[in-house]
Structure formats: C-alpha cells, structure tokens
C-alpha cells in the first residue's frame, strides 16, 4: 500500500506509532512483593544493627574528641537574619566595604555613618564566648590543647570567603574607613590575636558561625582535641572548663551548652538512624508474614486472582 | 454627532433596513429617491492580530486564562513587596509559558495573514465603464459586475446574471464550503441571461433587492428588477441564483454576476466562526481541584500569618538582640505588615498550584492525539482515510462516554443504495438481472418479454426517472456539459450525479429497466424508453422540505398534458392520494419497511388547463413575495400536491457497514447506551436496528409511538415504566417516534428519562424537525438520503446531558444534519462518508467507518483517560510534597518565611526535575494491553463516571502527598536532630574532618529525598516501561544529581549569594546522609506498595484482573454476557470446583467451550462457533435443555447463557451428565 503513491494516508506501521513499543510490564503482586519485602526487611535489619552498634561504640571521650557549643531558642534560620549579610564583602570585594548591600540594614552603618565590615545581622551576632579546658591532675590544672583549625568547610575557607587584598602588607589597612560590627569587641582583622592567619573573614570560628543552622536548637563545632596527650581521647579524670562569658542568651530565653563527642565513619552519635532501619526492616518482615498468611488463607495465587 | 462618529468607527451599524438594494454596475438612478448605502469592502480578514496590536492583544488574551493571571499576580506581588523568593522564581516560568504560547499563536496568525493577502490580492475581472478591467479581489464593491472563468472561485457572493450558455445556467461545486463535490446547477433570470457580452451588460439596467447578509448558506431571498425598454420586469431570486464566495465554477466557460455580499459580509465569511469550546470532564475536575488547592494555599497562608503574629506578640521573639529591625520596619503600620506578611506567605506557598500543569496537560493532549491519527486500526484501506483529530482537548473524554447517539444513514450503513423492490399499481416487483419481475414469477418465465411493460409500469418508471434532481456528468477532459451531444450512441462515460444516493439508485435502476434519463437542457428533460426518446418540459420544481417530506415536478408531456409527479414518504403522500391501489400499496410499503428497505411512494396528478393556470398563479405569487415567502410557498405547495393518483412505491436497500453489529455489542458491553436516530419509518428502523444488533431478539421492545396528546403520552410512559419495573431481568429497548418524542420532551421529561435510563437501547425514528423546517436548496439536496433527520437530535442530546447524573454523551454522524447533534454532545464524531465533510469539519474527531468507534473509545479513550487522570492527580501530589515541608519549616523559623529550598530548586522542581517522567508516562502508559481492552469492553466500566478523578482518589493522592511531605521533613529533622546532630558533624572524606551543616544542607536533604520519592512513586504507578520511561525516570534522578553537583560546584558570578556552594557535595559526602535518604524514601513508598498489593489481591478491579490475563495468557477463560459482564473464575479455580468430574477429557472440552463462548462475545471468531458451543455448554452444565441452549446462537445475552454463568459464579458444583 505504502508504495502505491505518496498521497497515501496510510499511517506508518512502526512500533512507536502503533503503541507497540517493547515494554517491561511489572505487576506488584504478592508473589513478587512477599519475597521482596522479606529481602529488604532482612537487609534493613542488618543495616540497622550495624548502624546502631556503630553508634553505640562511639565512646564519648575517645579521640579525637570534638568540642561543640550549643545554643537553643536561637533562630539563625530567621529569614531577615539570614539575608542580612553581604557576600561581596565577604569575598573580599573592597568596593562593598564603602557601601554595604541594603540587605545588611540595620547593620550597615554605625552611628557615625561609617560602613560596617562585615555588615549584617549574622556577622554582628557572632558567638564570642571562649572556652579553656583544663585537666586537673593532682590539683594542678593542665591546659588541654584545643585545635581550632579545619573546623569550617574547606570550600568556605579556601574559595568562598576571601580577605581583602592586603594594603601595605597589612590586613588592618584594608579595613580602613570601615567600622567593626557593633557587638564585636575587636575588628575583624584582630579576631585571633594569636594567629595572624586566622583573622578577617577567614577566621574559622567566624566561618562556622556564618553557616546558618537549620533549626533553633543547634550546636556548632568549637574545637577539636587532636594534640599531645589528648590525641587519643580524654583520659578519665577531673576536668575544669573556664568560660569567658560574653554572649547574652537570657533575653530570648536561650540556653548555652557544651558538648564533647567524637565521630565514627558514618558521622556523630546517632542511634535514631539505626533504630529507624530496625523498625522499617522489622515492619517489612512482619508485613511479608501477614501477606503470606492472608495469601494462604484466601488462597490467591498468581494465576488465580 | 456622537452617533455619526460611532457609525464611522463601526460601532453602530448605519441604519439597517431589512433589505439591501444593489444597483447593477452601480448605476444609481439619476432622479428619484436614492439613499446611499454603506457596504463592507471585499477584504477578508481572518487574522486576529496586526503587527501593532499583537503584543498587547495577545498578552491580554493569554492573561484572561485564570492560571496565567494567577501567576502574573504572584509575580507582581513579588515585585512590589519584599518576599522570600525573588520574582525570577515565578517570573521565569511564566515568561516561558507566555512566550511559547505567543510564538505559536503569532505563527498561526502569520499564516492567516499570508492566506488573507493571497485571497485579497487575487486578480479578478470587473466590468467597469464598458470594458473588462483587471483588479484585485479586495477592490470589488457591491454592485460590481464580476466575470469569473471556468474553474475559478467566486470572489464574492454574486447573483448570476448570465453565462456563456444560452439559458444562462452554470455548474458549480461547493466543496470548499460544505464539502459537497457534486455539481450544482445555478440559474440566471431570462432577462439578464441574454447579456452575455460586456457591451450588452453595459446597457443592462437593473436593481437587485435582497435581504441583509446572513450566515445560512442555503437561504437567499431577493428579487431583481430589470428595466427593459422602459418596462420594469420583476423576477424572484433564490439560493439557486446566488453564487457563493468560495464555490468554484465548473463546466462553464465564464459567467457574469453582480456582487451583492462582499468581504466579511459574504456567507462564507459569516460562516467562519470559532469552534465552540468544549471542556472535558477531566478539565472540569482539574479546575475543581485547583480551587481546592487555592483554598489550601489561602488557608496555609492565613494560618501562617496568624501564627506569626501570635508568636511575635512577645518582643524577645519579635526582635531579639541579634536580629534588630530597621527604623522603617518598626514604623510600618500593623495592617500593612499583616498584609505584606500574608502576601509573602502566599508567594512562599504559591508553588502548590502547579504552573506547569497546564503546559504539561496541553503538551500531553497535543502530542498524545497523534496516536489516533497514526493508528493503523483506524485507517480505512478502501478510502485511504485515517482518523482525524480536530481537537485534542477531548481525548480523555473518549474514555468516559455513557451515551452514544448515532445517526443511521451513512453512519451505521454504507449510504450505498441498492434498488430492491417496488410496488406498482398494487403488484409487487423485484429487480432481477436488470429486469422488473412481478412477484411470484422467476426471470426465466419472463424471458423474451422485455418490451412488454404495461402502461402502469411504464408510467411508474417514467415518474421515477423524471421526479428527481439528478445531474449527468460526462467524463470528458473538456467537461463541456452538452447533454444532448451524446444522445445517440450511449456514452459509456455518462454517470449520474446526485447528492442523494436514493435518487441515484432509483434513476440507475430505471435505466437498467429500460427507461433512462438522458439529462436535461434548460427546461427540457429527456427520457429514453427502450431507445425511444421523449422530451418533457420541466415547468416547475416543488422543492423538498422537511415538513412536507416530499418533492414534486410539474411537467409538460410530449403529448402536451400538464402533469405533476411527486415522490416522498408514504405518510406524506398516501393521505393525499385519492385514486390508485392505496391499500395494497400501503401493505407493500410496510412489508418493504419490515425488510429494512427505505421506502418512497410515487404519485401523480394531471392538471386540467384551468387547474394549471391556477397553479401557475399561486406559485408565481408565492415565489415573488419578499416577506413570508416560505410560508406562502408551503401553502401553495400543499395546495398543489393533493388529489393524487397513486402510482406505486419503491424499496431501496442501504447496506449495513462492516462490523456494525460487533461494534454496537462492544459498546453495550462497555456499559454505553446506544441511541439510534433515524428519519426512517418505524418498521424500517426497527428492522435495521435488529439487523445491526442494536436491538436483539431477546430484548423486550417497548414502544412509544404515534402519541397524539399529552395525557396519552404520559399514560403510555407510565405503563412502560411499570413494565420495566415488573420485568427487570430482561433488557429493554425503546422505540420512539419523532412526534411522540417531542410530546414527551415537552411535558414529561422526567418520566421519559426514567424510562430511557432503564433501556439499554433506544431507537428514535421518524425524527421530524421541531423547528419549522427551512425549505431550502440544501434540504432539498439532501432529501432522500438524509430523510428528515433531525433538528430534534439536539434537544434529545441536551436532555440526556442535563439529567442529574450528567452523563457524557457522544454523537456520531456523517451529514450536515448531524452537525447540531455533533456540536451539542460532549464528544462529536464525524464519519468521513459520502455526504460531504460538513460533519467532519464540525466534529471533534473524524473516522472513516463506524466500526472504528470501538477502538477509539475502548482503547484510545481508556488510555487517554488513565493517562490524563494520573497526570492530574500526580501533579497535585507532587506539589503537595513540594510545598508542605516549606510550610512545616515555618514552625521552626518563627514564621519568618524562610524558604527551605534554594530559589533555583524552587524554580526547577516542576520544570526540570519532575516534569519529564510524568509527561512520558502520560504519553505511553498502557495499563492493559490494547488487544484486551478491545476484546473486553467491560473494562471500560472500570473508568466510567470519572472514577479516577473522584473525590476519594483525589483525597487519597492529596493525603499521600501530605504524608510523604511529613516523612520527608520530620525524617530529615529527626536525623539532623537537635542534639543528636547527625548532620551537625557529618564527616567529609578526609578522616578527622568535622563539618557543620546549615539550613541549606537541611533543605537540600529534604529536596533530594523528595525528588527521588516523587519520581519513584510515579515509577510505582507506571505499568508500561518502555525504554523512554526508563530513560526519563532514571535520567531525571541522575539529572538532579548532576545538576546539583554542577550548580553547587561553581561560584556563580551573577548571584548575590552563594548559599548553595558545595552544599550538595558536602551532603553526599556524609555516609549517614545516604542512609537517611534511603530509609526515608523506603518509608514513604512502603505503605503504598502494601496498599497496592492488598487491593490487587483482595479487591481487584477487572482492569487489574485483565493484566493477569495478559500475563498468564488465560484471558480467554472469561465470559462476557450481555449487559452483565461476568468474569468466570479462571481455569485453576474452576478446576477445583470441577474436580469431581471423573472424565478429564470431557472436562477439558467444557473449558474449551467456555473459551469459545468468550471469544464469541467479542466476535473475534465470528458467530460460527456459537451453535456448537450452545449445545456443548448445555450438555456440560446440564442446566439447559438443548432447545434453550441453541437459542444462544445470536445473542449472548440470552437468559440461558446468563444462568450458566451465574451458576459458575456462585461456586455451585457443576455436575456433568455422561
């Protein structure tokens, strides 16, 4: 027919036009689902046990120990708060040192109308308590060395945030004509008096703070304990923690806390994940058993629907 | 003054009188009364836009769509106030949608402009100042004399003045107007017909008065006044004098005509109208759902706003030290804050109304509709026609049909008439080998006596061969229709052309029998009786109209007698007959009707000289009347067509189309009620109904016919209702005739509907016009083939449509008279038949044969419905999933409108990440194999009543969406935890590295889980996995990952913030994030799988069962019987029941029997197996005696078979008699 003339209206006889494409047509039936559920269930139970045990083996004071501070009732996820920052400033663009973006308001200019760098609410509310941890050995306090390096995202530290180019070899000069955030005791270039490289926008604590928490209860990494006698963990004993209290939380019913923990291959201590796997896995197994019973009782089978 | 301006601007038409006066060649009277009239120029404008107004007009029209307008509002809100997302997130998709639509519409309009320019610029010849001038078509003015040459189209509506023929006739075809390809003769008045040259036309003085433009192609009333030697001659003008714009001149060298309607006032332009917008049930549900979602949206926004202020009542939450407000913010009024907050929440949640839904639905419909045209099963080999989709908006409606209204002639039948029998002077004749053989005689006995036609026979044949409107065409390249040039030497190319197949069949039959019509020239008709030519002068034609239901010609015989021949329905002629074998003929007509033949009665009347003068006077009077001409003509005709002498009757057979019976049976099994509407008489209609399986023998046929009065009709209806109630086991069929129907519709609608609802088949015969019929050329042409169907079809369809259940109706027909029905029904289907393309052009879908309807509905309709229903539900589901976590997050961020997801994700979720799988699904999904759908029509019931979009399913999907959203959000929340902080210290690849995860990481986790779950949920729904489904499903998930890696891997220079920088990589680098994603996804889908399995096994729908049949190859073991579809248990289960049977061989035989029975139901193996089966089943079951079993022969709905199947269904042990 097709060859008879070009005018022929005859549709093409292809699998596509005739809706005859080869297709896999799975059917969710008891025959597939019961063994499927059983396998998934058992696998999940296995994973769950693994995860749970891993989580349980995390011994709090075995090294390396991580030192967190926690805040509650603190809304870093408030929208206005969240946008109150100027990425261009933080990437070292000095143009924006003179006129911060509007989103920073009311933290853009100080009372003398000098631009604030870094501007915005997030930077302004930088957590500025400091902690010192001592082990008390025979009545004497031994300072536990805290490692403040590498606590922020590598990309934040190396790519996303940039200090302004030094002026005359000095970071402080680059900040000329700007004002420090109101709540800060010292300007950005003096954040860490002990380590010149830990200043400006590349201060690790600052980077940690700038990564906003998702929920009003959060904890942020403060230090790691990786050095000296404590690299393998904090040995049992008496410890004393000195808190330099700067940060006000009472006015919003907030709480502060300190957490020591360590991590395994899968992250921090988290029983819930293991439990969730156990529960879902068991449910799968139970359901497959129930289905089997119903299946047997009602005598339905694949070829007898 | 104002009025003048308005007139100039065209707002106010200038003074409209009922008629317009056209001065031929615009020769206005120099003296006397003359008011200049304004007429439209001859420019045709079909385009909608100009370059200047395209942008505003197109935008205006697009934003009239409620969805576009909604998104525009959202976009404007985002522009005006400070909202959580940037205006781009809603502006970009909106811009995209609007641009795509605008480009499409602009392109279409550009094509229209081109077409318009071509038409308006076409060269035409106009007689101006005594010579022929070439000009452009658009310059023609009303009153111009236009010359049109052979095979040209007419550039305006012209009144024919003269042609190159002496008698001033011409032939035209109106194929481009109404699709009729036959030649039609048009006439000029004798006074102008002589003006065949330009110079003579120049001296012509005349005025045409006619009605103002109107759309009816077949109606034209006017008169022409020609001043001839100072004497005014008035002649009537009718449609036969008018040459319509768009029609084409044929077989005539050239004509001259005066333009009366030009440009947009021409009948063609007035007929150009936009298609009425039909909306499908799915679309209506979709809009309802949209409104519900709008409600959810408003509720969420209001709730959030209220909670925000409840929370912020305390200062420490409103303005903690770390988050001070600017002075400006503090100073804003409470109300302003409240409103902006509300709007901000609205913007935040607005994605719950899916913008891409409309785009996707339209794409799905547009692309999906190609499958209908591509389907080889809907392709008709003989006529080389494939199915045609005129609107893709109604694809899914094909799966929802509950009532089918079908025309009979040309739809159920071939519209190929065959002369079978006739009755002459009370004797019945048959045609055998081209000879007229009286009943009881065989051909042999008549041999050699061919020439001995009795006087009555000859008169009858002559009457038949003279009383018609058949044309003769000579198949010559030149095409000069010179009828009498072939008079000697019978030209083999001579062919009859008639718009009515009945007339053609009759004239051909008389030719075979020796009385051949040789054609007509002017007023002379020539008939050759066994080689002897006779010339009759045609004096008048009394056109057909649907009220009289007859047509007549008045002739002058060669002997000089004035005679009237009339032909028409028996009810239109017998009452006016005074002589002839009236009673015998009546009996014969009834006998013909019982055989399913179409009957016509022929009669004549001889006029005396005085009578004829009276006839002449009456006709002239009526025809020249300008007002109430139709009424007057009717009166005159009725007056003439009486005191008839009955000559006889004819019976013409119209062959049934192929597989009509199977198709109707399949529709019935699918739960569709079939109404046949026909103009045939009662007996003919019932007989045809029976032969096409519309009625079957076991049906109880109820009748509502010949009701004369309201009360009688009501009484009969009540009686019928009682009978139905008493006897509800058996199926009922109802016969209604036109008159009773109109009575029933007028007063007893409800009662009538009650009866109809309980009838599985309804036959409406004798459908006569409710409105006053239009005595017009057109109806005349369609006279016999169409019968007198049915202006009343529209009210019937509307009646069913508007019953409380609001069933979906489908109308199918092939002729112009079916158009109203096709337009009125939810779905209109045109048959590409012999009646022209009027029905096809007005239909939503067009198919070549009635039998294709089964596949169109059962397979395509089913597919489209399932596809679009799932598409709609899924869209709402996925948007609930999308937005609800956003809403929940507000409880954790002080209702500060913080978005959970990044803006880019917000924008792309519906456009990129989740759009393709559902589109591909909605194009290719097949829940059941098409073959099964077609052989198991009952599956159609699974989707009836819009069941997949019922409120219950909608609720299920919405709740599922909410549940999933809760799991996404709280799953991530718990895993991220407050103190347990899985995320708080997820680990990057390098050991000992600690990373803090922030809010964007949290959002991305939720989003990732969501994209995967939503895609997999669709995968669970997908039953037909082609390579494309695999590609887009897994491709979408892969694309999401790749895109996220890419998006997060670069510092985008044009973005203000780099919130998402490396977030995704960091998330995936945490082992526990992977575990979390897996567990959340599984948790979401787990209950869904369980639910599906349990439903499938405990309450399987027949659709699901049939999936197994395909799978196990056992689908032949079901029996579908009559109206009740009964699924027999499959083989294995029945095995148990029949286990007691000792003889396994016989057992197997029994099962083969049932298999056969099944296939028979679907007529896949024809009827031959049935008789065998009947006995077999009877024997096996031991329930039926052989006599009853054999009654299963034709129809499977016979009670016997039903009992058998019921027995099996009820698990009774089946015993077997050895």
PDB file of C-alpha atoms in Angstrom, chain B residues 1063-1206:
ATOM      1  CA  UNK B1063      26.334  22.185  49.889  1.00  0.00           C
ATOM      2  CA  UNK B1064      25.302  19.214  47.808  1.00  0.00           C
ATOM      3  CA  UNK B1065      28.756  17.681  47.752  1.00  0.00           C
ATOM      4  CA  UNK B1066      29.096  18.086  51.487  1.00  0.00           C
ATOM      5  CA  UNK B1067      25.714  16.447  51.978  1.00  0.00           C
ATOM      6  CA  UNK B1068      26.587  13.454  49.850  1.00  0.00           C
ATOM      7  CA  UNK B1069      29.980  13.083  51.436  1.00  0.00           C
ATOM      8  CA  UNK B1070      28.307  12.117  54.666  1.00  0.00           C
ATOM      9  CA  UNK B1071      27.675   8.401  54.893  1.00  0.00           C
ATOM     10  CA  UNK B1072      24.724   8.780  57.134  1.00  0.00           C
ATOM     11  CA  UNK B1073      23.068  11.170  54.715  1.00  0.00           C
ATOM     12  CA  UNK B1074      22.956   8.334  52.230  1.00  0.00           C
ATOM     13  CA  UNK B1075      21.459   6.034  54.808  1.00  0.00           C
ATOM     14  CA  UNK B1076      18.964   8.704  55.707  1.00  0.00           C
ATOM     15  CA  UNK B1077      17.927   9.212  52.097  1.00  0.00           C
ATOM     16  CA  UNK B1078      17.402   5.502  51.588  1.00  0.00           C
ATOM     17  CA  UNK B1079      15.385   4.982  54.726  1.00  0.00           C
ATOM     18  CA  UNK B1080      13.145   7.981  54.134  1.00  0.00           C
ATOM     19  CA  UNK B1081      12.422   7.016  50.555  1.00  0.00           C
ATOM     20  CA  UNK B1082      11.624   3.439  51.514  1.00  0.00           C
ATOM     21  CA  UNK B1083       9.461   4.528  54.426  1.00  0.00           C
ATOM     22  CA  UNK B1084       7.409   6.682  52.082  1.00  0.00           C
ATOM     23  CA  UNK B1085       6.865   4.066  49.462  1.00  0.00           C
ATOM     24  CA  UNK B1086       6.469   1.062  51.750  1.00  0.00           C
ATOM     25  CA  UNK B1087       2.829   1.614  52.778  1.00  0.00           C
ATOM     26  CA  UNK B1088       1.930   2.456  49.231  1.00  0.00           C
ATOM     27  CA  UNK B1089       3.266  -0.843  47.968  1.00  0.00           C
ATOM     28  CA  UNK B1090       1.434  -2.727  50.692  1.00  0.00           C
ATOM     29  CA  UNK B1091      -1.777  -0.983  49.869  1.00  0.00           C
ATOM     30  CA  UNK B1092      -1.411  -1.761  46.214  1.00  0.00           C
ATOM     31  CA  UNK B1093      -0.718  -5.431  46.816  1.00  0.00           C
ATOM     32  CA  UNK B1094      -3.623  -5.879  49.175  1.00  0.00           C
ATOM     33  CA  UNK B1095      -6.032  -4.091  46.918  1.00  0.00           C
ATOM     34  CA  UNK B1096      -4.863  -6.033  43.935  1.00  0.00           C
ATOM     35  CA  UNK B1097      -5.375  -9.329  45.655  1.00  0.00           C
ATOM     36  CA  UNK B1098      -8.411  -8.685  47.784  1.00  0.00           C
ATOM     37  CA  UNK B1099     -10.422  -6.270  45.653  1.00  0.00           C
ATOM     38  CA  UNK B1100      -9.033  -6.487  42.193  1.00  0.00           C
ATOM     39  CA  UNK B1101     -10.693  -4.348  39.579  1.00  0.00           C
ATOM     40  CA  UNK B1102     -11.406  -6.031  36.325  1.00  0.00           C
ATOM     41  CA  UNK B1103      -8.689  -3.932  34.793  1.00  0.00           C
ATOM     42  CA  UNK B1104      -6.197  -5.424  37.196  1.00  0.00           C
ATOM     43  CA  UNK B1105      -7.516  -8.885  36.551  1.00  0.00           C
ATOM     44  CA  UNK B1106      -7.112  -8.433  32.890  1.00  0.00           C
ATOM     45  CA  UNK B1107      -3.494  -7.529  33.433  1.00  0.00           C
ATOM     46  CA  UNK B1108      -3.110 -11.033  34.706  1.00  0.00           C
ATOM     47  CA  UNK B1109      -4.920 -12.480  31.802  1.00  0.00           C
ATOM     48  CA  UNK B1110      -2.407 -10.991  29.529  1.00  0.00           C
ATOM     49  CA  UNK B1111       0.364 -12.154  31.736  1.00  0.00           C
ATOM     50  CA  UNK B1112      -0.820 -15.703  32.084  1.00  0.00           C
ATOM     51  CA  UNK B1113      -2.305 -15.994  28.663  1.00  0.00           C
ATOM     52  CA  UNK B1114      -5.534 -17.107  30.211  1.00  0.00           C
ATOM     53  CA  UNK B1115      -7.749 -14.289  29.300  1.00  0.00           C
ATOM     54  CA  UNK B1116      -9.859 -16.410  27.056  1.00  0.00           C
ATOM     55  CA  UNK B1117     -11.378 -18.075  30.066  1.00  0.00           C
ATOM     56  CA  UNK B1118     -13.788 -15.343  30.845  1.00  0.00           C
ATOM     57  CA  UNK B1119     -17.257 -14.931  29.672  1.00  0.00           C
ATOM     58  CA  UNK B1120     -18.826 -11.655  28.950  1.00  0.00           C
ATOM     59  CA  UNK B1121     -22.509 -11.927  28.634  1.00  0.00           C
ATOM     60  CA  UNK B1122     -24.973  -9.358  27.570  1.00  0.00           C
ATOM     61  CA  UNK B1123     -25.183  -6.346  29.648  1.00  0.00           C
ATOM     62  CA  UNK B1124     -23.783  -8.022  32.689  1.00  0.00           C
ATOM     63  CA  UNK B1125     -20.176  -8.702  32.492  1.00  0.00           C
ATOM     64  CA  UNK B1126     -19.405 -11.783  34.433  1.00  0.00           C
ATOM     65  CA  UNK B1127     -15.920 -12.912  34.906  1.00  0.00           C
ATOM     66  CA  UNK B1128     -15.779 -16.572  35.265  1.00  0.00           C
ATOM     67  CA  UNK B1129     -13.205 -17.898  37.586  1.00  0.00           C
ATOM     68  CA  UNK B1130     -10.065 -18.728  35.755  1.00  0.00           C
ATOM     69  CA  UNK B1131      -9.084 -22.171  34.922  1.00  0.00           C
ATOM     70  CA  UNK B1132      -7.287 -23.173  38.068  1.00  0.00           C
ATOM     71  CA  UNK B1133     -10.066 -22.186  40.387  1.00  0.00           C
ATOM     72  CA  UNK B1134     -12.690 -23.780  38.291  1.00  0.00           C
ATOM     73  CA  UNK B1135     -10.541 -26.852  38.297  1.00  0.00           C
ATOM     74  CA  UNK B1136     -11.198 -27.196  41.959  1.00  0.00           C
ATOM     75  CA  UNK B1137     -14.890 -26.910  41.509  1.00  0.00           C
ATOM     76  CA  UNK B1138     -14.923 -29.315  38.697  1.00  0.00           C
ATOM     77  CA  UNK B1139     -12.503 -31.626  40.357  1.00  0.00           C
ATOM     78  CA  UNK B1140     -15.271 -34.068  40.973  1.00  0.00           C
ATOM     79  CA  UNK B1141     -15.765 -34.661  37.367  1.00  0.00           C
ATOM     80  CA  UNK B1142     -14.386 -38.003  36.617  1.00  0.00           C
ATOM     81  CA  UNK B1143     -13.736 -37.760  32.987  1.00  0.00           C
ATOM     82  CA  UNK B1144     -10.941 -35.289  32.428  1.00  0.00           C
ATOM     83  CA  UNK B1145     -11.260 -35.350  28.685  1.00  0.00           C
ATOM     84  CA  UNK B1146     -14.766 -34.049  28.801  1.00  0.00           C
ATOM     85  CA  UNK B1147     -13.789 -31.542  31.332  1.00  0.00           C
ATOM     86  CA  UNK B1148     -11.280 -30.036  29.014  1.00  0.00           C
ATOM     87  CA  UNK B1149     -13.836 -29.980  26.297  1.00  0.00           C
ATOM     88  CA  UNK B1150     -16.068 -28.000  28.559  1.00  0.00           C
ATOM     89  CA  UNK B1151     -13.416 -25.484  29.136  1.00  0.00           C
ATOM     90  CA  UNK B1152     -12.666 -25.076  25.538  1.00  0.00           C
ATOM     91  CA  UNK B1153     -16.312 -24.465  25.129  1.00  0.00           C
ATOM     92  CA  UNK B1154     -16.283 -21.656  27.582  1.00  0.00           C
ATOM     93  CA  UNK B1155     -13.267 -20.215  25.927  1.00  0.00           C
ATOM     94  CA  UNK B1156     -15.094 -20.206  22.673  1.00  0.00           C
ATOM     95  CA  UNK B1157     -18.079 -18.587  24.242  1.00  0.00           C
ATOM     96  CA  UNK B1158     -15.915 -15.829  25.444  1.00  0.00           C
ATOM     97  CA  UNK B1159     -14.321 -15.192  22.154  1.00  0.00           C
ATOM     98  CA  UNK B1160     -17.714 -15.241  20.624  1.00  0.00           C
ATOM     99  CA  UNK B1161     -18.829 -12.482  22.878  1.00  0.00           C
ATOM    100  CA  UNK B1162     -16.255 -10.342  21.396  1.00  0.00           C
ATOM    101  CA  UNK B1163     -16.946 -11.675  17.983  1.00  0.00           C
ATOM    102  CA  UNK B1164     -13.333 -12.252  17.412  1.00  0.00           C
ATOM    103  CA  UNK B1165     -14.098 -15.619  15.978  1.00  0.00           C
ATOM    104  CA  UNK B1166     -17.380 -14.784  14.468  1.00  0.00           C
ATOM    105  CA  UNK B1167     -20.638 -16.412  15.065  1.00  0.00           C
ATOM    106  CA  UNK B1168     -19.902 -19.758  13.576  1.00  0.00           C
ATOM    107  CA  UNK B1169     -18.679 -21.324  16.763  1.00  0.00           C
ATOM    108  CA  UNK B1170     -21.811 -20.468  18.606  1.00  0.00           C
ATOM    109  CA  UNK B1171     -24.115 -23.202  17.618  1.00  0.00           C
ATOM    110  CA  UNK B1172     -21.569 -25.793  18.550  1.00  0.00           C
ATOM    111  CA  UNK B1173     -20.987 -24.008  21.773  1.00  0.00           C
ATOM    112  CA  UNK B1174     -24.633 -23.695  22.601  1.00  0.00           C
ATOM    113  CA  UNK B1175     -25.142 -27.415  22.619  1.00  0.00           C
ATOM    114  CA  UNK B1176     -21.863 -28.026  24.308  1.00  0.00           C
ATOM    115  CA  UNK B1177     -22.478 -25.685  27.157  1.00  0.00           C
ATOM    116  CA  UNK B1178     -25.914 -27.033  27.606  1.00  0.00           C
ATOM    117  CA  UNK B1179     -24.658 -30.536  27.809  1.00  0.00           C
ATOM    118  CA  UNK B1180     -21.806 -29.744  30.092  1.00  0.00           C
ATOM    119  CA  UNK B1181     -23.782 -27.776  32.538  1.00  0.00           C
ATOM    120  CA  UNK B1182     -26.787 -29.920  32.399  1.00  0.00           C
ATOM    121  CA  UNK B1183     -28.811 -26.901  33.138  1.00  0.00           C
ATOM    122  CA  UNK B1184     -30.160 -26.039  29.766  1.00  0.00           C
ATOM    123  CA  UNK B1185     -32.143 -28.250  27.582  1.00  0.00           C
ATOM    124  CA  UNK B1186     -30.766 -28.310  24.069  1.00  0.00           C
ATOM    125  CA  UNK B1187     -33.543 -26.157  22.742  1.00  0.00           C
ATOM    126  CA  UNK B1188     -32.710 -23.363  25.087  1.00  0.00           C
ATOM    127  CA  UNK B1189     -29.033 -23.750  24.574  1.00  0.00           C
ATOM    128  CA  UNK B1190     -29.391 -23.396  20.870  1.00  0.00           C
ATOM    129  CA  UNK B1191     -31.032 -20.088  21.417  1.00  0.00           C
ATOM    130  CA  UNK B1192     -27.676 -18.772  22.400  1.00  0.00           C
ATOM    131  CA  UNK B1193     -26.944 -18.594  18.753  1.00  0.00           C
ATOM    132  CA  UNK B1194     -27.064 -14.938  18.002  1.00  0.00           C
ATOM    133  CA  UNK B1195     -27.064 -13.051  21.170  1.00  0.00           C
ATOM    134  CA  UNK B1196     -25.103 -13.985  24.172  1.00  0.00           C
ATOM    135  CA  UNK B1197     -27.351 -12.155  26.465  1.00  0.00           C
ATOM    136  CA  UNK B1198     -29.913 -14.847  26.208  1.00  0.00           C
ATOM    137  CA  UNK B1199     -31.086 -15.924  29.591  1.00  0.00           C
ATOM    138  CA  UNK B1200     -29.839 -19.395  29.226  1.00  0.00           C
ATOM    139  CA  UNK B1201     -26.281 -18.297  28.976  1.00  0.00           C
ATOM    140  CA  UNK B1202     -26.704 -15.916  31.831  1.00  0.00           C
ATOM    141  CA  UNK B1203     -27.870 -18.725  34.016  1.00  0.00           C
ATOM    142  CA  UNK B1204     -24.887 -20.781  33.118  1.00  0.00           C
ATOM    143  CA  UNK B1205     -22.529 -18.092  34.040  1.00  0.00           C
ATOM    144  CA  UNK B1206     -24.332 -17.321  37.231  1.00  0.00           C
TER     145      UNK B1206
END
